[in-house]
Tab-separated table of C-alpha atoms in Angstrom:
chain	number	residue	atom	x	y	z
A	13	MET	CA	14.600	-17.381	-6.651
A	14	ALA	CA	11.739	-19.371	-8.104
A	15	GLY	CA	8.311	-17.772	-8.111
A	16	GLY	CA	7.043	-20.394	-5.697
A	17	ASP	CA	9.700	-19.521	-3.132
A	18	ALA	CA	8.995	-15.812	-3.394
A	19	GLU	CA	5.324	-16.525	-2.831
A	20	LEU	CA	6.163	-18.605	0.237
A	21	MET	CA	8.233	-15.765	1.674
A	22	THR	CA	5.444	-13.232	1.415
A	23	THR	CA	2.578	-15.556	2.392
A	24	PRO	CA	3.561	-17.510	5.503
A	25	ILE	CA	-0.050	-18.509	6.202
A	26	ARG	CA	-0.649	-22.258	6.204
A	27	PRO	CA	-3.852	-23.879	4.945
A	28	THR	CA	-6.261	-24.325	7.859
A	29	ASP	CA	-6.594	-27.971	8.894
A	30	ASP	CA	-8.399	-29.799	11.693
A	31	GLU	CA	-5.348	-29.645	13.949
A	32	ALA	CA	-5.310	-25.840	13.680
A	33	ARG	CA	-9.072	-25.620	14.297
A	34	LEU	CA	-8.784	-27.840	17.372
A	35	LEU	CA	-5.863	-25.847	18.773
A	36	ALA	CA	-7.731	-22.566	18.272
A	37	ARG	CA	-10.864	-23.863	19.988
A	38	ARG	CA	-8.819	-25.243	22.873
A	39	LEU	CA	-6.923	-21.963	23.364
A	40	LEU	CA	-10.179	-20.042	23.466
A	41	HIS	CA	-11.994	-22.530	25.686
A	42	ASP	CA	-9.146	-22.571	28.214
A	43	ALA	CA	-8.822	-18.776	28.360
A	44	ARG	CA	-9.888	-17.097	31.603
A	45	HIS	CA	-8.330	-13.768	30.617
A	46	GLY	CA	-7.042	-12.080	27.503
A	47	ALA	CA	-5.460	-8.958	26.048
A	48	LEU	CA	-8.195	-6.704	24.688
A	49	GLY	CA	-7.318	-4.169	22.019
A	50	VAL	CA	-9.641	-1.210	21.540
A	51	ILE	CA	-9.435	2.216	19.951
A	52	ASP	CA	-8.842	4.865	22.630
A	53	PRO	CA	-11.536	7.448	21.840
A	54	ALA	CA	-9.386	10.299	23.160
A	55	SER	CA	-6.383	9.656	20.892
A	56	GLY	CA	-7.609	7.279	18.164
A	57	ALA	CA	-4.653	5.031	18.998
A	58	PRO	CA	-4.926	1.340	19.826
A	59	MET	CA	-4.915	0.521	23.541
A	60	VAL	CA	-4.358	-2.914	25.096
A	61	SER	CA	-5.574	-4.006	28.523
A	62	ARG	CA	-6.322	-7.224	30.381
A	63	VAL	CA	-9.906	-8.460	30.659
A	64	ALA	CA	-11.601	-11.481	32.205
A	65	VAL	CA	-12.952	-13.887	29.544
A	66	GLY	CA	-15.812	-16.366	29.979
A	67	HIS	CA	-17.519	-18.987	27.864
A	68	ASP	CA	-20.940	-20.500	27.353
A	69	GLY	CA	-20.185	-22.231	24.041
A	70	ARG	CA	-21.248	-19.166	22.088
A	71	ASP	CA	-19.054	-16.159	21.256
A	72	PRO	CA	-16.860	-15.288	24.242
A	73	LEU	CA	-17.926	-12.962	27.056
A	74	ILE	CA	-15.838	-10.304	28.789
A	75	LEU	CA	-16.551	-8.605	32.122
A	76	ILE	CA	-15.528	-4.960	32.222
A	77	SER	CA	-16.127	-1.880	34.340
A	78	SER	CA	-17.571	1.351	33.014
A	79	LEU	CA	-14.873	3.067	35.082
A	80	SER	CA	-12.241	1.559	32.778
A	81	ARG	CA	-10.680	2.996	29.667
A	82	HIS	CA	-11.464	-0.037	27.541
A	83	TRP	CA	-15.169	0.330	28.336
A	84	HIS	CA	-15.122	3.839	26.869
A	85	GLY	CA	-13.210	2.421	23.927
A	86	ILE	CA	-15.689	-0.286	22.954
A	87	VAL	CA	-18.688	1.969	23.529
A	88	ALA	CA	-17.230	4.485	21.053
A	89	HIS	CA	-15.829	1.853	18.633
A	90	PRO	CA	-17.221	-1.683	19.111
A	91	SER	CA	-14.578	-3.175	16.785
A	92	CYS	CA	-11.992	-4.832	18.988
A	93	SER	CA	-9.433	-7.605	19.169
A	94	LEU	CA	-8.789	-10.196	21.862
A	95	MET	CA	-5.623	-12.286	22.203
A	96	VAL	CA	-5.688	-15.419	24.361
A	97	GLY	CA	-3.123	-18.129	25.100
A	98	ASP	CA	-0.432	-17.699	27.749
A	99	PRO	CA	3.168	-18.649	27.136
A	100	GLY	CA	4.673	-21.255	29.446
A	101	PRO	CA	7.126	-20.343	32.209
A	102	LYS	CA	10.210	-21.468	30.247
A	103	GLY	CA	11.542	-21.203	26.699
A	104	ASP	CA	10.962	-18.593	24.003
A	105	PRO	CA	7.497	-17.094	24.696
A	106	LEU	CA	7.009	-16.707	20.942
A	107	THR	CA	6.978	-20.476	20.434
A	108	PHE	CA	3.792	-20.910	22.503
A	109	PRO	CA	0.488	-20.812	20.642
A	110	ARG	CA	-1.890	-17.856	20.858
A	111	LEU	CA	-5.131	-16.893	19.170
A	112	THR	CA	-6.265	-13.411	18.146
A	113	LEU	CA	-9.963	-12.784	17.612
A	114	GLN	CA	-11.347	-9.878	15.591
A	115	ALA	CA	-14.778	-9.015	16.960
A	116	GLN	CA	-17.570	-6.565	17.594
A	117	ALA	CA	-18.416	-5.996	21.267
A	118	GLU	CA	-22.123	-6.115	22.102
A	119	PRO	CA	-23.628	-5.493	25.549
A	120	GLU	CA	-25.053	-8.647	27.123
A	121	GLU	CA	-27.652	-9.055	29.857
A	122	LYS	CA	-25.529	-9.556	32.959
A	123	ALA	CA	-28.131	-11.255	35.158
A	124	ALA	CA	-28.873	-13.954	32.562
A	125	TRP	CA	-25.265	-15.173	32.506
A	126	ARG	CA	-24.452	-14.737	36.186
A	127	GLU	CA	-24.294	-18.466	37.042
A	128	ILE	CA	-22.297	-19.413	33.950
A	129	TRP	CA	-19.848	-16.582	34.519
A	130	LEU	CA	-19.321	-17.248	38.218
A	131	ALA	CA	-18.833	-20.989	37.635
A	132	SER	CA	-15.602	-20.259	35.760
A	133	HIS	CA	-14.688	-17.039	37.610
A	134	PRO	CA	-15.714	-17.629	41.235
A	135	LYS	CA	-13.356	-14.949	42.536
A	136	THR	CA	-15.103	-12.258	40.483
A	137	ALA	CA	-18.163	-12.735	42.745
A	138	LEU	CA	-16.537	-9.982	44.802
A	139	TYR	CA	-17.429	-7.419	42.144
A	140	PHE	CA	-19.647	-9.091	39.509
A	141	ASP	CA	-22.773	-7.399	40.881
A	142	PHE	CA	-21.254	-3.921	41.121
A	143	ALA	CA	-23.320	-1.504	39.040
A	144	ASP	CA	-20.320	-0.419	36.971
A	145	PHE	CA	-19.534	-3.970	35.786
A	146	SER	CA	-21.045	-5.177	32.523
A	147	LEU	CA	-20.808	-8.273	30.386
A	148	TYR	CA	-20.067	-7.798	26.718
A	149	ARG	CA	-20.191	-10.497	24.100
A	150	LEU	CA	-17.447	-10.427	21.490
A	151	ARG	CA	-19.138	-11.322	18.227
A	152	VAL	CA	-16.222	-12.881	16.349
A	153	SER	CA	-15.758	-12.201	12.636
A	154	SER	CA	-12.373	-13.888	12.111
A	155	ALA	CA	-9.366	-15.175	13.995
A	156	PHE	CA	-5.649	-15.494	13.573
A	157	LEU	CA	-3.844	-18.470	15.085
A	158	ASN	CA	-0.138	-18.399	15.704
A	159	GLY	CA	0.663	-21.965	16.666
A	160	GLY	CA	4.321	-21.166	17.325
A	161	PHE	CA	7.145	-19.940	15.144
A	162	GLY	CA	6.196	-20.127	11.453
A	163	ARG	CA	2.847	-21.801	12.090
A	164	ALA	CA	0.250	-19.153	11.225
A	165	TYR	CA	-3.348	-19.711	10.194
A	166	GLU	CA	-6.205	-17.420	9.220
A	167	LEU	CA	-9.436	-18.812	10.634
A	168	THR	CA	-13.015	-18.070	9.793
A	169	ARG	CA	-15.777	-17.709	12.341
A	170	ASP	CA	-17.037	-21.163	11.280
A	171	ASP	CA	-13.689	-22.753	12.205
A	172	LEU	CA	-14.378	-21.877	15.846
A	173	GLU	CA	-17.709	-23.755	15.923
A	174	PHE	CA	-19.614	-21.467	18.276
A	175	ARG	CA	-23.060	-22.579	19.347
A	176	ALA	CA	-25.868	-20.557	17.805
A	177	PRO	CA	-27.215	-17.619	19.868
A	178	ALA	CA	-30.002	-18.579	22.273
B	12	MET	CA	-24.122	10.699	47.739
B	13	ALA	CA	-21.577	13.372	48.593
B	14	GLY	CA	-19.776	15.113	45.749
B	15	GLY	CA	-16.502	13.595	46.870
B	16	ASP	CA	-17.866	10.072	46.576
B	17	ALA	CA	-19.292	10.710	43.114
B	18	GLU	CA	-15.931	12.015	42.016
B	19	LEU	CA	-14.262	8.898	43.363
B	20	MET	CA	-16.687	6.668	41.446
B	21	THR	CA	-15.997	8.291	38.092
B	22	THR	CA	-12.249	8.833	38.581
B	23	PRO	CA	-10.731	5.650	39.976
B	24	ILE	CA	-7.204	6.822	39.121
B	25	ARG	CA	-4.940	7.131	42.163
B	26	PRO	CA	-2.255	9.785	42.507
B	27	THR	CA	1.049	8.424	41.189
B	28	ASP	CA	3.520	7.673	43.980
B	29	ASP	CA	6.979	6.099	44.150
B	30	GLU	CA	5.534	2.653	44.787
B	31	ALA	CA	3.528	2.862	41.542
B	32	ARG	CA	6.545	4.152	39.601
B	33	LEU	CA	8.710	1.324	40.945
B	34	LEU	CA	6.110	-1.316	40.124
B	35	ALA	CA	5.710	0.026	36.578
B	36	ARG	CA	9.476	0.040	35.970
B	37	ARG	CA	9.811	-3.468	37.371
B	38	LEU	CA	6.980	-4.822	35.207
B	39	LEU	CA	8.569	-3.330	32.106
B	40	HIS	CA	12.110	-4.375	32.987
B	41	ASP	CA	11.039	-7.970	33.657
B	42	ALA	CA	9.004	-8.269	30.453
B	43	ARG	CA	10.386	-10.579	27.770
B	44	HIS	CA	7.173	-10.483	25.759
B	45	GLY	CA	4.031	-8.392	25.554
B	46	ALA	CA	0.680	-7.901	23.851
B	47	LEU	CA	1.089	-5.386	21.030
B	48	GLY	CA	-1.953	-3.474	19.822
B	49	VAL	CA	-1.815	-1.951	16.363
B	50	ILE	CA	-4.312	-0.670	13.821
B	51	ASP	CA	-4.912	-3.292	11.135
B	52	PRO	CA	-4.429	-1.304	7.914
B	53	ALA	CA	-6.901	-3.499	6.017
B	54	SER	CA	-9.845	-2.967	8.399
B	55	GLY	CA	-8.917	0.007	10.587
B	56	ALA	CA	-9.731	-2.149	13.619
B	57	PRO	CA	-7.380	-2.746	16.535
B	58	MET	CA	-5.402	-5.991	16.376
B	59	VAL	CA	-3.509	-7.620	19.256
B	60	SER	CA	-0.588	-10.019	18.889
B	61	ARG	CA	2.347	-11.283	20.924
B	62	VAL	CA	5.785	-9.761	20.431
B	63	ALA	CA	9.217	-10.286	21.980
B	64	VAL	CA	10.275	-7.294	24.133
B	65	GLY	CA	13.861	-6.278	24.967
B	66	HIS	CA	15.541	-3.575	27.031
B	67	ASP	CA	18.667	-1.478	27.011
B	68	GLY	CA	17.538	1.056	29.625
B	69	ARG	CA	16.010	3.279	26.952
B	70	ASP	CA	12.526	2.925	25.456
B	71	PRO	CA	11.692	-0.757	24.938
B	72	LEU	CA	12.554	-2.698	21.786
B	73	ILE	CA	10.419	-5.235	19.953
B	74	LEU	CA	11.550	-7.811	17.387
B	75	ILE	CA	9.047	-8.398	14.608
B	76	SER	CA	8.907	-9.971	11.175
B	77	SER	CA	7.891	-8.108	8.044
B	78	LEU	CA	5.873	-11.237	7.202
B	79	SER	CA	3.619	-10.502	10.195
B	80	ARG	CA	0.407	-8.543	10.337
B	81	HIS	CA	1.579	-6.290	13.162
B	82	TRP	CA	4.566	-5.193	11.049
B	83	HIS	CA	2.191	-3.944	8.350
B	84	GLY	CA	0.167	-2.292	11.097
B	85	ILE	CA	2.959	-0.221	12.634
B	86	VAL	CA	4.391	0.719	9.253
B	87	ALA	CA	1.012	2.162	8.261
B	88	HIS	CA	0.182	3.606	11.730
B	89	PRO	CA	3.173	3.869	14.108
B	90	SER	CA	0.884	4.623	17.080
B	91	CYS	CA	0.647	1.456	19.115
B	92	SER	CA	0.126	0.048	22.589
B	93	LEU	CA	2.029	-2.622	24.497
B	94	MET	CA	0.785	-4.457	27.584
B	95	VAL	CA	3.277	-6.311	29.778
B	96	GLY	CA	2.973	-8.185	33.067
B	97	ASP	CA	1.820	-11.824	33.201
B	98	PRO	CA	-0.727	-13.031	35.715
B	99	GLY	CA	0.380	-15.768	38.095
B	100	PRO	CA	-0.762	-19.364	37.692
B	101	LYS	CA	-3.396	-19.156	40.451
B	102	GLY	CA	-6.045	-16.706	41.624
B	103	ASP	CA	-8.038	-14.077	39.727
B	104	PRO	CA	-5.817	-13.005	36.779
B	105	LEU	CA	-7.245	-9.492	37.117
B	106	THR	CA	-5.605	-9.022	40.515
B	107	PHE	CA	-2.071	-9.281	39.061
B	108	PRO	CA	-0.391	-6.039	37.995
B	109	ARG	CA	0.096	-5.089	34.367
B	110	LEU	CA	1.357	-2.033	32.527
B	111	THR	CA	0.093	-0.594	29.248
B	112	LEU	CA	2.383	1.685	27.253
B	113	GLN	CA	1.173	4.110	24.593
B	114	ALA	CA	3.941	4.580	22.058
B	115	GLN	CA	5.149	5.376	18.570
B	116	ALA	CA	7.082	2.586	16.853
B	117	GLU	CA	10.326	3.651	15.178
B	118	PRO	CA	12.649	1.352	13.178
B	119	GLU	CA	15.929	0.702	14.962
B	120	GLU	CA	19.273	-0.441	13.562
B	121	LYS	CA	19.217	-4.181	14.187
B	122	ALA	CA	22.961	-4.841	14.034
B	123	ALA	CA	23.743	-2.218	16.695
B	124	TRP	CA	21.565	-3.910	19.323
B	125	ARG	CA	22.294	-7.529	18.424
B	126	GLU	CA	24.358	-8.351	21.530
B	127	ILE	CA	21.975	-6.616	23.940
B	128	TRP	CA	18.967	-8.302	22.373
B	129	LEU	CA	20.453	-11.790	22.317
B	130	ALA	CA	21.653	-11.513	25.924
B	131	SER	CA	18.040	-11.442	27.118
B	132	HIS	CA	16.567	-13.517	24.265
B	133	PRO	CA	19.179	-16.177	23.480
B	134	LYS	CA	16.623	-18.463	21.845
B	135	THR	CA	15.785	-15.820	19.228
B	136	ALA	CA	19.313	-16.321	17.810
B	137	LEU	CA	17.609	-18.920	15.621
B	138	TYR	CA	15.925	-16.153	13.608
B	139	PHE	CA	17.300	-12.772	14.749
B	140	ASP	CA	19.450	-12.449	11.611
B	141	PHE	CA	16.703	-13.415	9.170
B	142	ALA	CA	16.215	-10.594	6.656
B	143	ASP	CA	12.521	-10.240	7.477
B	144	PHE	CA	13.128	-9.572	11.195
B	145	SER	CA	13.492	-5.980	12.373
B	146	LEU	CA	13.893	-4.225	15.689
B	147	TYR	CA	11.545	-1.367	16.443
B	148	ARG	CA	11.830	0.983	19.368
B	149	LEU	CA	8.591	1.920	21.082
B	150	ARG	CA	8.940	5.599	21.909
B	151	VAL	CA	6.661	5.832	24.951
B	152	SER	CA	4.405	8.835	25.441
B	153	SER	CA	2.430	7.656	28.481
B	154	ALA	CA	1.567	4.556	30.445
B	155	PHE	CA	-1.290	3.106	32.408
B	156	LEU	CA	-0.595	0.922	35.419
B	157	ASN	CA	-3.186	-1.436	36.793
B	158	GLY	CA	-1.641	-2.662	40.011
B	159	GLY	CA	-4.541	-5.015	40.714
B	160	PHE	CA	-8.219	-4.493	41.346
B	161	GLY	CA	-8.991	-0.815	41.956
B	162	ARG	CA	-5.341	0.280	41.860
B	163	ALA	CA	-5.017	2.291	38.650
B	164	TYR	CA	-2.436	4.950	37.854
B	165	GLU	CA	-1.780	7.183	34.870
B	166	LEU	CA	1.954	7.526	34.379
B	167	THR	CA	3.964	10.002	32.389
B	168	ARG	CA	6.976	9.112	30.312
B	169	ASP	CA	9.169	10.652	33.029
B	170	ASP	CA	7.780	8.236	35.630
B	171	LEU	CA	9.424	5.374	33.722
B	172	GLU	CA	12.921	6.936	33.922
B	173	PHE	CA	14.266	5.803	30.564
B	174	ARG	CA	17.888	6.563	29.802
B	175	ALA	CA	18.377	9.274	27.189
B	176	PRO	CA	18.818	8.118	23.567
B	177	ALA	CA	22.444	7.364	22.613
């Protein structure tokens, strides 16, 4: 096997182009929920759970309860991961695109983002104001886009074009 | 506030009943894909990605490529987490049930489970036999069921009623 082929086999990452950047931004923008990965402080093992995801053009927001396991996880270890992008109802789920963010979770002022959050998540008005619910902002360091079988891209924070913090 | 109420606020876990066990088994049985959480060996941070999930009545199987990041993750740290259970197309995604497994990933003999795997994932026949694809069995230690808002259960391995290993 030629050296070039061997390299291809061990490095399936494609060069990031505008199509990949656009797909990643669309997947994130459209996401209303995601799979959050945190370190379980009790065991040190990874733990995945579903969270609500919101957007204001900056790094994404999540709404979580302090009665939940993932809340204890990100308080102990703010490094976390969020996957967004649902597969369609038919076909191989692995052929649908998804985006994984690597991020640091930072507490956000809930009252300041109430209107923005409820605009995209009106049904969470039932519990948004509960004392145990908090908004966290996921400060993204990098992202991994799987655009479908064999279409993988490593993205930088800049590729996602977040607005600057207020 | 009475002591009982305070206890309720800090321990929202309900006692496991047959309805919860049945829901958990159904969610797992119906799952064809899931969100896998591993430790990224490069950073030590959690990392979430989508994997194909299969079943033979025993602990669940996943099909992953050694060219993927999650493969490197579980080889370095076999402790992992898998969330299954898709939200429906309408309504608050957080009201749909989902199940999180805590598990140890163990390599499985791919050829022995080929027919069982392809029966539920016929479209993966395109790449099942590729040399970089492996089956891993997720040996489950415990599970967490979120049956919808405020309906949380901690499940044991026994609650999931896996068949004994062959």
